[in-house]
Coordinates of C-alpha atoms and ligand atoms in Angstrom, one line a residue:
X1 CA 33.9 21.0 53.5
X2 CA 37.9 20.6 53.6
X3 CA 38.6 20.5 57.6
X4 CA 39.8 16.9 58.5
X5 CA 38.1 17.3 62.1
X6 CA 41.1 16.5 63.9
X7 CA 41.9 17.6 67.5
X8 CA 44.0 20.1 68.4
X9 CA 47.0 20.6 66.1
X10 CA 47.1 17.2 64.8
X11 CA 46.4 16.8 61.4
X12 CA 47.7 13.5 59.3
X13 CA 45.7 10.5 58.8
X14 CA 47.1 6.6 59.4
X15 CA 45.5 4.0 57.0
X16 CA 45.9 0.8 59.1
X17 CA 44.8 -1.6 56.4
X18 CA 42.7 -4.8 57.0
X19 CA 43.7 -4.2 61.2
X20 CA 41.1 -5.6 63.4
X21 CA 39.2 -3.0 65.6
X22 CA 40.4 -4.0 69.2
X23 CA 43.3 -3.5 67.6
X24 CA 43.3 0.0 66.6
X25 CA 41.7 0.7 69.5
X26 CA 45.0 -0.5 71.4
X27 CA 47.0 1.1 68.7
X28 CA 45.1 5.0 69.0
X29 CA 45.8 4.2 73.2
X30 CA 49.5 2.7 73.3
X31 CA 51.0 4.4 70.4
X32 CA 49.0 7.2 67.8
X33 CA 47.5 9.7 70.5
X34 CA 51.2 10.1 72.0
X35 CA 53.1 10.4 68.5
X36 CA 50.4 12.8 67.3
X37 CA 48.6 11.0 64.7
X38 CA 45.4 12.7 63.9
X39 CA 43.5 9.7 62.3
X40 CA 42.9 6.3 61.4
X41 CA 41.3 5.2 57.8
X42 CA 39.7 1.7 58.6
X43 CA 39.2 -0.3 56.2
X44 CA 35.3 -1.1 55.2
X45 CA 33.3 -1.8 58.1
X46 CA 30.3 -3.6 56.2
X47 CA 29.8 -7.2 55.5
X48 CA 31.7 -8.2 52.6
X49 CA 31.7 -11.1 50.3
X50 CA 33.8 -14.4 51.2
X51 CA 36.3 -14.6 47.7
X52 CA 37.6 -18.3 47.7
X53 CA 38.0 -18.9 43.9
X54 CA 41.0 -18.0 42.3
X55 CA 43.5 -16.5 45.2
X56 CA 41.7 -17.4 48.9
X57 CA 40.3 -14.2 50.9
X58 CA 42.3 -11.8 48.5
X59 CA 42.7 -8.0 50.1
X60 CA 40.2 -6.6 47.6
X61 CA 37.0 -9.1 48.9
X62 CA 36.7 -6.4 51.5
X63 CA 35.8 -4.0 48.4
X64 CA 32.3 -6.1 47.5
X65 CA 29.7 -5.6 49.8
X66 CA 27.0 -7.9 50.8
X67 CA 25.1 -5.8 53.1
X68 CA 25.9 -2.9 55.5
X69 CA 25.8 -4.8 58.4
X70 CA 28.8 -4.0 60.6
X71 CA 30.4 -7.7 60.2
X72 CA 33.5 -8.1 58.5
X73 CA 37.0 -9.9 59.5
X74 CA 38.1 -7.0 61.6
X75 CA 35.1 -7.6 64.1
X76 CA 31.9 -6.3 64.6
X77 CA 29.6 -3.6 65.8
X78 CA 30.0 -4.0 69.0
X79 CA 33.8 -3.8 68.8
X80 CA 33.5 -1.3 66.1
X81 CA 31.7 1.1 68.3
X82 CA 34.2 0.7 71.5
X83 CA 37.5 1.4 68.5
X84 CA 35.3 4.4 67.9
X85 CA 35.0 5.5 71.7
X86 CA 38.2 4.4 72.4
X87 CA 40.1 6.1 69.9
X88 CA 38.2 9.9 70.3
X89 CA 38.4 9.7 73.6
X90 CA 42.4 10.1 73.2
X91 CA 41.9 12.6 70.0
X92 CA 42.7 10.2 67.8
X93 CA 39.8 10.3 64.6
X94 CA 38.0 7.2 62.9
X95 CA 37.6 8.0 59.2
X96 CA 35.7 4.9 57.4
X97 CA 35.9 3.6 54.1
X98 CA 33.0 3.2 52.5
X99 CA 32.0 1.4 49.7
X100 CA 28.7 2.1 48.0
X101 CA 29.7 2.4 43.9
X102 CA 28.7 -1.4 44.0
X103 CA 28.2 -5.0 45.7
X104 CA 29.5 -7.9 44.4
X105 CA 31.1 -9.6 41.8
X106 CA 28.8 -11.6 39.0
X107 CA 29.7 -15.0 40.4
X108 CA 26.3 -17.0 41.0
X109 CA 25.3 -17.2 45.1
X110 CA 28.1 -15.4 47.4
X111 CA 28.4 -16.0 51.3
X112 CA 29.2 -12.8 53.1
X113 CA 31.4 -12.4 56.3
X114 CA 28.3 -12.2 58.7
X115 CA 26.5 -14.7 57.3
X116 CA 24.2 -13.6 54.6
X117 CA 24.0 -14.5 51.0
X118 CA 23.7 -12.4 47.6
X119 CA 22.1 -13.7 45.0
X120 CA 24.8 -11.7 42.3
X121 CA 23.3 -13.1 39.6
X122 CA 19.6 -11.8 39.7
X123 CA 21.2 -8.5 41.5
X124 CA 19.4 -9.6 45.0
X125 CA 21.2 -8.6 48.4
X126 CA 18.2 -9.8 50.9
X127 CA 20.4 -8.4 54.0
X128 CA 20.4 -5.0 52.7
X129 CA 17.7 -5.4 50.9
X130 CA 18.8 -4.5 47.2
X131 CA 16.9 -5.7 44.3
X132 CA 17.9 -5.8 40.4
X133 CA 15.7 -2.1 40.0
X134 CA 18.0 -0.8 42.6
X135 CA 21.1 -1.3 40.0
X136 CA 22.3 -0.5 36.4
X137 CA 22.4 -2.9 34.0
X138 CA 25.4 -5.7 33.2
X139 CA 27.3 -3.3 30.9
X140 CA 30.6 -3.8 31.5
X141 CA 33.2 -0.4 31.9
X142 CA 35.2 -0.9 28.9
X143 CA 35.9 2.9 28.0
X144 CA 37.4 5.3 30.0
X145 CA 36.7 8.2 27.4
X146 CA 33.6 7.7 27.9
X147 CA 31.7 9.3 31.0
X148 CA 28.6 7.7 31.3
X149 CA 30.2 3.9 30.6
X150 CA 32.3 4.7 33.8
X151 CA 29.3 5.7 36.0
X152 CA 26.6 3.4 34.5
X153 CA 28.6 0.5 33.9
X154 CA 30.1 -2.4 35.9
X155 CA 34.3 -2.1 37.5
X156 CA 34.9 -5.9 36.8
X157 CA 32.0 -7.2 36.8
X158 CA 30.6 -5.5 40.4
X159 CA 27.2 -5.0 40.0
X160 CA 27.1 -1.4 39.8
X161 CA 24.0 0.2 42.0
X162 CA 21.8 3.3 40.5
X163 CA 22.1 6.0 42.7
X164 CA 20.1 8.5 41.2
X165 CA 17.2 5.9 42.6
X166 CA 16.0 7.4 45.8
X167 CA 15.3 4.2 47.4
X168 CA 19.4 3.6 46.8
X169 CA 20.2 6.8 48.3
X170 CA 17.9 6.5 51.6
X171 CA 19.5 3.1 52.2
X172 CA 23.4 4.6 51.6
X173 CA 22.1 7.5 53.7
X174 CA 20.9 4.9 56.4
X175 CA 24.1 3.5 56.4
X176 CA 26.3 6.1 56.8
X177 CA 24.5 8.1 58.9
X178 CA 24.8 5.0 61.5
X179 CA 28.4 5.8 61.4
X180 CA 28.0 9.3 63.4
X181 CA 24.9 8.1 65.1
X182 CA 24.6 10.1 68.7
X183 CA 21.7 7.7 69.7
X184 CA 23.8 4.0 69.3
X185 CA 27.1 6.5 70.4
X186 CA 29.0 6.2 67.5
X187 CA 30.8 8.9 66.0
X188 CA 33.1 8.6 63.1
X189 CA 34.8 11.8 62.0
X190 CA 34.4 11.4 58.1
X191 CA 34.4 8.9 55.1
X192 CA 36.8 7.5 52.3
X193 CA 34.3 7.6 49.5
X194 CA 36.1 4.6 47.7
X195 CA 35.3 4.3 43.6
X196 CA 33.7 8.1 43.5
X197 CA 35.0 8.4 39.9
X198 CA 32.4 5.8 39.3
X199 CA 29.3 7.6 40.3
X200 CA 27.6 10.8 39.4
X201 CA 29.1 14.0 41.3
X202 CA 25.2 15.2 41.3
X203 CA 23.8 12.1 43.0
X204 CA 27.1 12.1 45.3
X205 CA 26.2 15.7 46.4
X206 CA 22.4 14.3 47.2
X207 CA 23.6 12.1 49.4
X208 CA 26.6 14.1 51.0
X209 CA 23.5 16.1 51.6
X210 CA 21.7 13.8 53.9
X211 CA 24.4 13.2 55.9
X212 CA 24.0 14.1 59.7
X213 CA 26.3 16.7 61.7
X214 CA 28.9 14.5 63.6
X215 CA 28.0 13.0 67.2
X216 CA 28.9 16.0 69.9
X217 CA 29.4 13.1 72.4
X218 CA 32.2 12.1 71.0
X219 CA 34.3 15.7 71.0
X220 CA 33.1 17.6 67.7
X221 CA 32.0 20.9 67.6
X222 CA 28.5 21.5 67.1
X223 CA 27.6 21.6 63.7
X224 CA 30.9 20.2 62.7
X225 CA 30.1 18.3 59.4
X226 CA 31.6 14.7 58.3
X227 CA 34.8 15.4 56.7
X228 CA 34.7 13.0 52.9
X229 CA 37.7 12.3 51.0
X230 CA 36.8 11.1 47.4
X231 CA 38.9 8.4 45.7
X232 CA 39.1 9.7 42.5
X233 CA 41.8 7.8 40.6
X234 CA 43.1 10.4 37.9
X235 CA 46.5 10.9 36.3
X236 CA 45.0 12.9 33.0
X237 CA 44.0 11.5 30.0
X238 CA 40.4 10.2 30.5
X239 CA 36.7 11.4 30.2
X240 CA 36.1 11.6 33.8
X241 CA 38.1 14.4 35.9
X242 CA 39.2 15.4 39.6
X243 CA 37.8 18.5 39.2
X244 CA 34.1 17.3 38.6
X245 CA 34.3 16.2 42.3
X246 CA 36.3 18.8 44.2
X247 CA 32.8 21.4 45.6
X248 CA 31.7 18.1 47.4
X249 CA 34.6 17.6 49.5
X250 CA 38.9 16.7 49.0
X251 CA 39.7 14.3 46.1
X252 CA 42.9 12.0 46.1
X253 CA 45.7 13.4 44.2
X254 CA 46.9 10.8 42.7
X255 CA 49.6 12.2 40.6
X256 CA 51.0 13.4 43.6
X257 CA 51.9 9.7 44.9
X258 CA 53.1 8.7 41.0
X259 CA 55.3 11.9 41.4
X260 CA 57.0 11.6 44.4
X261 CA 57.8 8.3 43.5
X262 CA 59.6 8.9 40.3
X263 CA 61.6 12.0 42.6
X264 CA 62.8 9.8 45.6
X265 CA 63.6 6.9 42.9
X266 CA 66.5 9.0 41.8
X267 CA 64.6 9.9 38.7
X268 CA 64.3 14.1 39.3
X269 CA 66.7 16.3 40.4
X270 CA 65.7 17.0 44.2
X271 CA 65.9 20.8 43.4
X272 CA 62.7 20.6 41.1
X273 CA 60.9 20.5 44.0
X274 CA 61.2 23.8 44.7
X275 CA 57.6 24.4 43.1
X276 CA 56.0 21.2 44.5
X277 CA 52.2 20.8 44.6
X278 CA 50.0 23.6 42.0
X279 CA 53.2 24.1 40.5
X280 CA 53.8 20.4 39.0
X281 CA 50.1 20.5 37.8
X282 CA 48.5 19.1 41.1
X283 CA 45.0 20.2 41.9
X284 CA 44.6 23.4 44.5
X285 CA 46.3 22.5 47.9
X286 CA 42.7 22.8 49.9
X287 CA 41.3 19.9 48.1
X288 CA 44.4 17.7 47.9
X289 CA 44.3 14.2 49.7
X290 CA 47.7 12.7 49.5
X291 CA 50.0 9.9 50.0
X292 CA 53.5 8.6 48.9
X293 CA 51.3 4.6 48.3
X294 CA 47.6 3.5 49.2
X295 CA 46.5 0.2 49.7
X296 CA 46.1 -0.6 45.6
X297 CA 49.1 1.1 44.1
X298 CA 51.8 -0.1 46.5
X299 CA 50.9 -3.6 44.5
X300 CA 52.6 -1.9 41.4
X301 CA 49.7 -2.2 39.0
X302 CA 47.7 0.7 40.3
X303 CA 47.6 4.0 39.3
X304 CA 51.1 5.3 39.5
X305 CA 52.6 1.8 38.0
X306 CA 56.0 1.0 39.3
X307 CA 57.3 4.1 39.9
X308 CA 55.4 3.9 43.8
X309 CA 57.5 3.9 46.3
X310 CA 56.8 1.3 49.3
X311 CA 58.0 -0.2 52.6
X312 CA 60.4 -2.5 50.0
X313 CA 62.3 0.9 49.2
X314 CA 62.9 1.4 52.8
X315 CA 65.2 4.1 52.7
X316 CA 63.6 6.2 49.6
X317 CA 60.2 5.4 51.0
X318 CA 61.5 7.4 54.1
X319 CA 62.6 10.4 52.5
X320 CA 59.4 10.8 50.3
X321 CA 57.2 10.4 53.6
X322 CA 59.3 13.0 55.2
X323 CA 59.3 15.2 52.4
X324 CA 55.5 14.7 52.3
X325 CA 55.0 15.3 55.9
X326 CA 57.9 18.8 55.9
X327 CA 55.5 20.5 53.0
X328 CA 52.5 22.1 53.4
X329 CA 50.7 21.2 50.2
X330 CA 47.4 18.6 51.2
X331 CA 46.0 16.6 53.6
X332 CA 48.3 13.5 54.4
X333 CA 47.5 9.7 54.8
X334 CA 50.3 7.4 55.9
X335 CA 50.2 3.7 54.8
X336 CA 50.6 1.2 56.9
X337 CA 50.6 -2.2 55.3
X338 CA 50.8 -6.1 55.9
X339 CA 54.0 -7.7 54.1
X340 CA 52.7 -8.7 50.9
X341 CA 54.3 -10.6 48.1
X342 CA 53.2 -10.6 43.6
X343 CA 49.9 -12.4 44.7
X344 CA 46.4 -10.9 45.8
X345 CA 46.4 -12.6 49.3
X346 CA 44.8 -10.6 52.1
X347 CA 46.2 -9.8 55.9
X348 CA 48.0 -12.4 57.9
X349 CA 45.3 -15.1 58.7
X350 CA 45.0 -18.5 60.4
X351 CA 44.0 -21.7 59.2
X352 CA 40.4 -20.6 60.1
X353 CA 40.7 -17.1 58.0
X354 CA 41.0 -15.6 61.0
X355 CA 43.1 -12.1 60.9
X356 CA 46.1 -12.5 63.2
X357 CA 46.7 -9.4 65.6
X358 CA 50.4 -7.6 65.1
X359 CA 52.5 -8.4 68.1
X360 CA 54.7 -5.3 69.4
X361 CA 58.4 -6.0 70.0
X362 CA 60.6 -4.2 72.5
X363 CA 61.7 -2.3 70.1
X364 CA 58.1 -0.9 69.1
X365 CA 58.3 -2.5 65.9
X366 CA 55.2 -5.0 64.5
X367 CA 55.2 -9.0 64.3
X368 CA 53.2 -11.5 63.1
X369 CA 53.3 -10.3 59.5
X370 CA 52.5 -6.5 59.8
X371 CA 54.9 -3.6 58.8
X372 CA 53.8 -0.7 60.8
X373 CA 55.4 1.6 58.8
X374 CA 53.7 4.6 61.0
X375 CA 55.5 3.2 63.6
X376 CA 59.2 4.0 62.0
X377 CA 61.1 6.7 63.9
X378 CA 61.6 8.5 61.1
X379 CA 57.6 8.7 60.0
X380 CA 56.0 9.4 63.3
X381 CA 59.0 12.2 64.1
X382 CA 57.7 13.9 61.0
X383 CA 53.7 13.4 62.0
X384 CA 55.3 15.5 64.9
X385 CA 57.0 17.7 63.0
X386 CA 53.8 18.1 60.7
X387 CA 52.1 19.1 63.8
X388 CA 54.0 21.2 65.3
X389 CA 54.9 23.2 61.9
X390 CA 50.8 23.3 61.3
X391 CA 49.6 26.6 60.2
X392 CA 52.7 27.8 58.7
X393 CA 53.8 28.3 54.9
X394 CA 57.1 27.3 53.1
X395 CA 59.9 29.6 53.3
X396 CA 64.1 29.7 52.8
X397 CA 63.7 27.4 50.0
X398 CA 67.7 26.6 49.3
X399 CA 68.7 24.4 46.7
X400 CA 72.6 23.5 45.5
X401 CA 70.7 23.2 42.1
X402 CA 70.9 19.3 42.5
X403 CA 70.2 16.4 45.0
X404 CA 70.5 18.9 48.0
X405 CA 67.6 20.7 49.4
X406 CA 66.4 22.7 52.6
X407 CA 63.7 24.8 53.8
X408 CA 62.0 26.6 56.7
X409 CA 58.5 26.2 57.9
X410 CA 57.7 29.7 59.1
X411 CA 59.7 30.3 62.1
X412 CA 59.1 26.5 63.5
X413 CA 60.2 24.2 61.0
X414 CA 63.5 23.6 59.2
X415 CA 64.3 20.3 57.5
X416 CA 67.2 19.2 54.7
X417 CA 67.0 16.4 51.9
X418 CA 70.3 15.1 50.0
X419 CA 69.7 12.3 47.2
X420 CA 73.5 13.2 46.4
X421 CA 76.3 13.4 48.9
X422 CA 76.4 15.3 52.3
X423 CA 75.3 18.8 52.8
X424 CA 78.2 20.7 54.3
X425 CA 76.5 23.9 53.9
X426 CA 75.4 27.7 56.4
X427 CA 71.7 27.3 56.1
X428 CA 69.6 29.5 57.4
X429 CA 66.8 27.7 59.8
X430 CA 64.4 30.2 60.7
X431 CA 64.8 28.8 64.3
X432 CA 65.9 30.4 67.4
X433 CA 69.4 30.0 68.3
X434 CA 69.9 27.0 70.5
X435 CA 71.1 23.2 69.9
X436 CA 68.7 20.9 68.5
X437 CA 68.0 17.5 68.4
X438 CA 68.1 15.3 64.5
X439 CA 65.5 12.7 65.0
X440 CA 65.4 11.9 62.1
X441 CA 68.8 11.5 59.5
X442 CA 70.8 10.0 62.7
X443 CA 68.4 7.1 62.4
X444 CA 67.0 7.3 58.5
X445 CA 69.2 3.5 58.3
X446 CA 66.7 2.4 61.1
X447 CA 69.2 1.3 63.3
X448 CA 69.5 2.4 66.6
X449 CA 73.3 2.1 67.1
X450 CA 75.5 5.7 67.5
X451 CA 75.5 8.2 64.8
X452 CA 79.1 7.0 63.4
X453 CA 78.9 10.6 61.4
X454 CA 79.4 11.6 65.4
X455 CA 82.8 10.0 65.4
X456 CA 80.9 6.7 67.3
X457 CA 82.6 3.3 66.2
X458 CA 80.5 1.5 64.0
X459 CA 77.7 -0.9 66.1
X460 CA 78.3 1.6 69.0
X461 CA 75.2 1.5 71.8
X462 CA 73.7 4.5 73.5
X463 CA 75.4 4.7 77.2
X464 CA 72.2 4.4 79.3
X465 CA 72.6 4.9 82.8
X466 CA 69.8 4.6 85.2
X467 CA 68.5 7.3 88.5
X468 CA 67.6 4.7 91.1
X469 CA 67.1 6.5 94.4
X470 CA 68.2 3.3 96.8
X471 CA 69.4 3.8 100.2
X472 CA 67.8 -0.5 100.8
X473 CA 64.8 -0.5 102.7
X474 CA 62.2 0.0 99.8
X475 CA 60.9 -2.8 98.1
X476 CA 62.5 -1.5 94.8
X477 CA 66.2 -2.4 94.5
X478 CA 69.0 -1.2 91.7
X479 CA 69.7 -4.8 91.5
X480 CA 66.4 -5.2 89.2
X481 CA 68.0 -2.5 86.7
X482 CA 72.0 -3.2 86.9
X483 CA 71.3 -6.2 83.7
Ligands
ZXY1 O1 42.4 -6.9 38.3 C1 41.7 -6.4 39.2 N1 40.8 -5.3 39.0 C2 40.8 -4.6 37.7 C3 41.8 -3.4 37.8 C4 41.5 -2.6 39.0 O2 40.2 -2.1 38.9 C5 39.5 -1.7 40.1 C6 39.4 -0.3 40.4 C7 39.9 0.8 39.7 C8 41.3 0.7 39.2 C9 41.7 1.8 38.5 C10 40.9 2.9 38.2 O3 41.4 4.0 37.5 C11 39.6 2.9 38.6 O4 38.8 4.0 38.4 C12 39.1 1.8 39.4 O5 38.7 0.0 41.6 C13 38.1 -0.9 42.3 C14 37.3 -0.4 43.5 C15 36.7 -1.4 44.3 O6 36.0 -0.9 45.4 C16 36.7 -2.7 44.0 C17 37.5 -3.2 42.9 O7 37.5 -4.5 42.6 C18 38.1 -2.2 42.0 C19 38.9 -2.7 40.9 O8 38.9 -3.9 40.6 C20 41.6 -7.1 40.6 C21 40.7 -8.3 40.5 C22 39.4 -7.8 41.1 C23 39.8 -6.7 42.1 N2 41.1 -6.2 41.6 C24 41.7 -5.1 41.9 O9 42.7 -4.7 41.4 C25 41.0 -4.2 42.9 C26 41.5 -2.9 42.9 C27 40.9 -1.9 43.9 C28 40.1 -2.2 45.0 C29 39.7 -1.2 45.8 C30 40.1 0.2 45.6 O10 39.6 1.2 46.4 C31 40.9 0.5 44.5 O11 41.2 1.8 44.3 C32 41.3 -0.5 43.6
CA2 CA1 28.7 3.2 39.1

């Protein structure tokens, strides 16, 4: 089934990469329920293995499980299952990333984050337990033409598990069904089925099968069934396609994120967009899970090569988030990353490996090494937009035929691009007469000075003055606000 599960009119999806769970839990209370966010993609909640050779605790370790015990860097069950309360208890949804193509790399005896070992070598995972009949053999994926290489073979050496072995899928089913367990009180809303291209859409649908209805106790309807997202990495070209997994649940349009990169590069005319989504050869809208960057791509040699756009384009990045979050066409995921530079490190870490919690500034932005793009003016005023516009179809496409671009969201939305000079244009906005706020273009620099365009000086601050009903004899006086 396609419905996200969100509440209420929300409806986009935050991926906060590597955070720890107390930490989103703060984040959904603080920040996401009250700027409308939907969801939050965690990243995988199982034990994974500890990577030291080559670069030290590289992001991708958390992508080679050791068991499916709830113990990683980000914390563990206990604090997974208060995130979970936590964050559904303000509408905000938990959707987990799970990893089940595979375990570990081929690299002897590996040491997991809560403690157990895998024997890679003889394919034994005692904390699961996994044994070398539970897995396909050491072939190696060397043809993507080839179907059954992709599925049966090993991604870099991961020892690649059988599930078309029942014992396999009982233990995957036990795993995930912990996840929206009503008896332990957990209640996730879905799954990021990472590496789907890599297993068989029948033995996927098996298991998708098995899956329990999500935990009531935690605000879904009854009935209400686990909403999966399948990473299927496909630009055209090779054996295995999107469409093979589409009836199971959404797939992640990946051409979608190579596209709007190469528009808000400068590389297409803005005005081409006019057809966006089925039009430029994307799959149907009702199965599309999108995103301008994911956590692999916005290192430039994923899928989508150099032409993703990421927090380093600031400004262009922007504009394709908006224009993501304006149009109607898929569900929407925004990234939000650590700073990373050209090597494989993971998320900001002390001398002990242990992650290192984002401080918040006064000015809402992140610290201690964490981006926070969802918490840019411009990207959460579009969740809101999103929200508010939810329901509704494009309409009053206008164009100058170049860099310029508007459009109306039914009668609820309107919202204007320019890659090329500025619009000094009548548009027709669908809205109701009246003066309305931009919260958006008056601040796409990031700044927070006066809107020179307004006939501000440059560097100009907002006047700010305070109501402080004080006639003296209260304990509160002006002179704790006149600095
Ligand atoms: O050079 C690398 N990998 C080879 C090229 C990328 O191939 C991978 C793909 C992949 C890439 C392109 C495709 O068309 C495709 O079907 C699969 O999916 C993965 C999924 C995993 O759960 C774990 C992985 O290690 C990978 C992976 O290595 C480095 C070193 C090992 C991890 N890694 C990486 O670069 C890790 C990448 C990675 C990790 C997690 C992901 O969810 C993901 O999409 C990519
Ligand atoms: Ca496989």
């Amino acid at each position: 089934q396609y419905d996200t599960n969100m509440w209420g009119d929300r409806n986009t999806m935050v991926h906060l990469f590597e955070w720890k769970w107390n930490d989103i839990a703060d984040e959904c209370e603080r920040f996401l329920q009250h700027k409308g966010y939907g969801g939050v993609q965690v990243s995988p909640v199982n034990e994974n293995a500890i990577v030291t050779s080559g670069t030290y605790r590289p992001w991708w370790e958390r992508y080679q499980p050791i068991s499916y015990n709830l113990v990683t860097r980000s914390g563990n069950e206990e604090e997974f299952a208060s995130m979970v309360r936590r964050c559904n208890n303000v509408g905000v949804r938990i959707y987990v990333d799970v990893v089940f193509n595979h375990m570990t790399g081929n690299s002897g005896t590996v040491y997991g984050t809560g403690g157990s070992i895998g024997y890679s070598d003889s394919k034994y995972y005692p904390a699961v337990p996994y044994g070398s009949n539970d897995f396909n053999s050491d072939c190696g994926i060397t043809n993507y033409n080839d179907a059954i290489n992709v599925r049966n073979c090993e991604l870099v050496g991961l020892r690649d598990l059988n599930q078309g072995s029942t014992y396999v899928r009982t233990t995957i089913l036990a795993f995930l069904n912990k996840l929206i367990n009503k008896l332990i009180n957990l209640g996730v809303a879905g799954f990021r089925v990472d590496a789907a291209k890599h297993m068989w859409p029948g033995d996927l649908e098996v298991i998708y099968a098995g899956l329990n209805n999500l935990n009531t106790d935690h605000g879904f309807a009854s009935g209400a069934r686990p909403y999966i997202f399948q990473e299927v990495i496909d630009l055209g070209g090779e054996a295995v396609s999107f469409s093979e997994y589409t009836h199971l649940g959404a797939v992640t349009e990946f051409k979608f994120s190579a596209e709007i990169g190469r528009v808000f590069h400068g590389y297409d005319q803005l005005t081409w967009l006019s057809n966006w989504g089925e039009g430029w050869g994307f799959m149907a809208s009702q199965y599309a899970f999108v995103f301008v960057d994911n956590h692999d791509n916005q290192r430039g040699h994923g899928a989508g090569g150099s032409n993703i756009l990421t927090y380093k384009n600031a400004k262009q990045y922007k504009m394709a988030i908006a224009f993501m979050l304006a149009h109607p066409y898929g569900s929407t995921r925004v990234m939000s990353s650590f700073y990373f530079d050209d090597t494989e490190a993971g998320p900001p870490a002390d001398s002990n490996g242990n992650i290192i919690s984002p401080g918040i500034n006064a000015d809402d932005t992140c610290s201690n090494g964490w981006v926070c793009e969802h918490r840019w003016r411009q990207i959460y005023n579009m969740v809101g937009f999103k929200n508010a516009v939810k329901g509704t179809g494009l309409n009053d496409w206008w164009s100058n035929g170049a860099q310029q671009i508007a459009f109306c969201r039914g009668g609820s939305g309107f919202v204007a691009f320019t890659n090329g000079g500025t619009i000094a244009q009548t548009m027709q906005t669908c809205l109701p007469a009246g003066t309305y706020c931009d919260v958006i273009s008056a601040l796409i620099a990031g700044d927070y000075n006066l809107n020179t365009d307004h006939g501000f000086a440059s560097g100009a601050r907002p006047y700010i003055f305070q109501e402080v009903i004080d006639l003296g004899g209260e304990a509160v006086s002006f002179s704790e606000y006149t600095h």
